[in-house]
Amino acid sequence: MPRIELINVTKKWGKFVAVDNLSMIIEDREFVTLLGPSGCGKTTTLRMIAGLETPTSGKIIIGDRVVFDSDKGINVSPSNRDIGFLFQNYALWPHMTVYKNISFGLENLKWKKEQINARVEEVMKTLQISEFRDRYPSELSGGQQQRVAIARTLAPNPQVLFMDEPLSNLDAKLRGEMRTELKRLHRDTDSTFVYVTHDQLEAMTLASRTCLINKGLLQQYDKPLRVYNHPTNLFVADFVGSPTMNFLKAKAKKVSDTVINLEVLGLNIKYTSNEPVKLTSENVIIGIRPEFLLIKDNGAIEGLAYSTLPSGMETTVKINLKDTILSAVQFGAVDYAFDQKISFDIIGKSIVLFDEESKVSIALGACEVLK
Amino acid sequence: MKTMSFSKIWNKTKTFFSKPANIILLFFTILLTATVIYPLISLVLDSFTVQSISEAREINEIWGTAVKKGDFTFAQWPNLLFNANSEYSLYFFWQPLYKSVLMALLACVIAVLGGGVLAWLITRSNLPMKKYISAVFIFPYIMPSWSIAMFWENFFKNTNIAASNGTGILQALTGICVPEFLVYGIVPCALVLGIHYAPFAYILIGGILRNMDANLEEAATILKSSRFKILRRITLPIVAPALISTILLVFASSISSYTVPAFLNANNSFTSISIAMRGLIITAGKKGQGYVVAVILLAFSVLILTINNWFTRSRRSFTTVSGKSGQVSKFRIGNKPWIKWVVASIIVLLVSFFAVFPLVSFVLESLQETSGNYASMTFKYWFSPENFDVRITAQGQSSQGIFHNYTIWRAFGRSVLVAAVVALVAGTFGILIGYAVSKNRRNRIANYVSSTAFLPYLIPALSFGAIFFSLTFKQGFQWLNVASTNNEWSAVAICILVASIKFLPFASRSGTNAMLQVSGEIEEAAIITGCPWWKRMTHVLFPIQKSSLISGYLLPFISCMRELTLFVLITSSFSLITNVLQFYNVYGMTQMSNAVNLLIVVFVIGVNFLINKLTGASIDKGIGG
């Protein structure tokens, strides 16, 4: 079944390297998101798998068929790869009605008329667009266009579905709804989804696995929560999570295999790693997720409330610690006065230590502030 | 109470005029009504007016009436359209009209097929040498349309044709004599017009293809459509509105083309409607009937505009959500790499033949002692101070070698002057209209101004000339009539007036497009800092859209330099360089007319190149956007 394998795929535009030696495996029926900032090569990767873009070198296998191999000169056309593709701007044909847009692909498959009709009605019903069957795309709202585009993509029952930032043109509320439905759709269609997004929240909530790409290079390819809790490097840690992780430069001194003394902003911290650490230099960066800064009375560290951003369910508190601004998240609505004194602790066992030079994560552990 | 309401009106008026865009709109409402709408109405009225004593006599003879010059009459219409007397209507109206329609249709097919196929190849395939092809392909549009006609004659004329003036290049090189219908008449006219407008079609269709969301085609690819099916079911229907606009615009321009039929009509076998019209107005002394033809050509344009609107207003019309275009997978020509090179070579040869070779032919023709004799090369038509033709000298004009020829250089100077002033006026007006329209979208006055500014485009050049020609006989405007004042400056003045309006559409289109692309906030940011209006225009808006606004100046300049049809009624034979070119051609001085043609083409291409290098503007940006 449709397992997708990329082996050393590279794409260059002249001297610019869009995708650099990418290898990854997308298992059958997975929901994989390709995540990264704009221009990082994620869309190019997706288009290469779909066959819309020709890689400069490498090999792509869909199911048990080699669809691209630069060495053997194989390049299967996108129409023969048995895939569906949902475009960011929907790419609905403006001169065709909703019905025509959906039935067009089925006609190409040489289905019988009744079959086509039945299938179009079926997908229109699933996506609740039956009432628009005779309308033209310009007469639909963004959300409706989106549904038509999904219906068109789903109609031929593709085994693999590629989606290129399909929700980015929708407003926040609709985006939330569509997210829920896409996840449902993944289960109902029983096919493999590959989904490109720059929205880390989308990637986290939808995917069974997330592939982070930066500047054409694969950064991490893991389950979303694993990416969140065990980032392999500073880029991943910074990109995933909102509010973003707090990063503090520190001087490290090794005490034992698992214990390191850290000096940061005049504080002495005893860092206990979960596993033995190899410290290559004394310059490190501590990464602390906002939820691991627990604001409480008599906390070990004292700072000032720089700004408080309550959103109802939770509150983001920006803490000024000796002119470094840290983010903390507190459940429920609280409001601190500006520059009010706040004390807090660093909790949990998921505090990340990065090497400052290589930006690679070297340890995961707990912090204890020494008086 | 009364003072209150007065002050309210006063304040409202003040608010209205505090916005420069409103002042501009008001100004152009008045100006365009006077220069476009009023002449149109007056032309229609003229077709219902007895224009001369001889016309009055004729009308009275046929209809038994007693009308005088200046009287209102319906008679002009039936006199021209339904006069069975020795088949007058057939020869002077219906046949020319039929031939012109046929010619225009043929030209449309050639232009749209040629330009469209090339546009598709350039934007959607892996054709090699795209840069050269698209650069050179524009040439025939920059060149005057009749210069291609002259080249056609230079190349194909042969001794088998009685009306031919010497041996053509083809006969000289290979000995092949093509039949007459390929050299003179409707076929070459249609071909030449088609070649002239093919770049126009290429620019328009190419612009749409380039802007068209490539995802639309990719979506069809993924849903297993063949390349051909995509073209037929997706690309063509989406490009259709642009395609239809192109067809209609080419048709409107071709049907009334005067110069091309005039040049490729050596034996008078092909009378186009424009030739018939000029004959009626200038030679036959039947101005009234000429105006009837002008009104009919105008009606064609109005019809074309209506059809165009009807096509583009359908509910399928598409709103582009700009996607990741430009990442299209290119269509591979042939399955072997050499095939695309063969295709490219054929295109390069064809394009070069029509774009580069004419220049060579003009040089060669201007150097022949006897036209068509390649053994008799001489530089005398360039350098000799002697007069070559007494018939010309007898009219007080020069027939000396180009570098001594005051007729040519004076006319050339006047042409450059007209073109420069027209470019300045039309370009600036275009920017102002663009600014005012973009600030008042969906406002009724703005719509009026923008569509009136576009109207001259649809009025056939010859009719447009006729409108102002008829104006020069009106009280108070007679100083503009070069035939009665015998002063070339009259011609210059009216040419500037006529061309500024006629070429305003280009400028106002590019001005509006450019201004619409600048977001309103950019100007608002300047307003808030207290920047005055003229400074916002010169320091903020103009620099941002510099290249497309300069195209708005360049296009009228180039069009004006090479224009003849528009000016042919309102000028003398020596007013502008294009008149002189035609004049020498009529007198059979092929060497001189080829040399003058070369002069114009090289000048126009040179200016285009220079402006392009200096500012990055180019004519294709003006129309394409």
XYZ file of C-alpha atoms in Angstrom, chain A residues 43 47 52 78-79 82-83 85 87-89 91-95 100 104 107-109 136 138-139 152 156 164, chain B residues 213 215-216 218-225 229 233-234 237-238 315-319 321-324 327 329:
54
model
C 6.166 22.951 -0.654
C 5.436 19.019 -5.251
C 4.766 18.598 -10.218
C 1.766 13.248 -11.824
C -1.290 11.881 -13.617
C -2.500 7.918 -8.179
C -2.509 10.874 -5.881
C -3.516 17.259 -4.412
C -3.798 23.447 -3.517
C -3.331 26.379 -1.212
C -5.508 28.606 -3.383
C -7.253 26.069 -7.952
C -10.919 25.638 -8.738
C -11.657 26.037 -12.424
C -13.499 29.317 -12.690
C -15.388 28.385 -15.826
C -18.316 20.033 -13.161
C -13.991 16.408 -14.304
C -14.557 11.689 -16.466
C -10.834 11.356 -17.053
C -10.949 7.986 -15.321
C -19.496 28.880 -10.217
C -16.633 32.992 -7.959
C -20.082 32.761 -6.390
C -12.770 17.429 -6.076
C -11.456 9.687 -7.324
C -0.363 22.474 0.430
C -2.595 30.411 -11.778
C -2.227 25.351 -10.193
C -5.378 25.296 -12.314
C -1.698 21.186 -12.382
C -4.947 20.250 -10.669
C -6.156 18.864 -13.991
C -2.879 16.994 -14.542
C -3.242 15.260 -11.215
C -6.798 14.320 -12.106
C -5.353 12.459 -15.088
C -6.125 14.776 -17.989
C -7.442 17.996 -22.783
C -10.950 22.226 -21.287
C -8.967 24.363 -18.838
C -11.728 28.582 -21.624
C -9.887 30.591 -18.989
C -20.586 34.935 -14.163
C -17.814 32.529 -14.925
C -15.402 35.417 -15.027
C -12.700 34.527 -12.683
C -11.232 36.192 -9.708
C -6.407 34.157 -6.056
C -2.757 34.597 -6.768
C -1.078 31.303 -6.207
C 2.385 29.960 -6.526
C 6.383 26.913 -10.685
C 6.022 22.054 -14.924
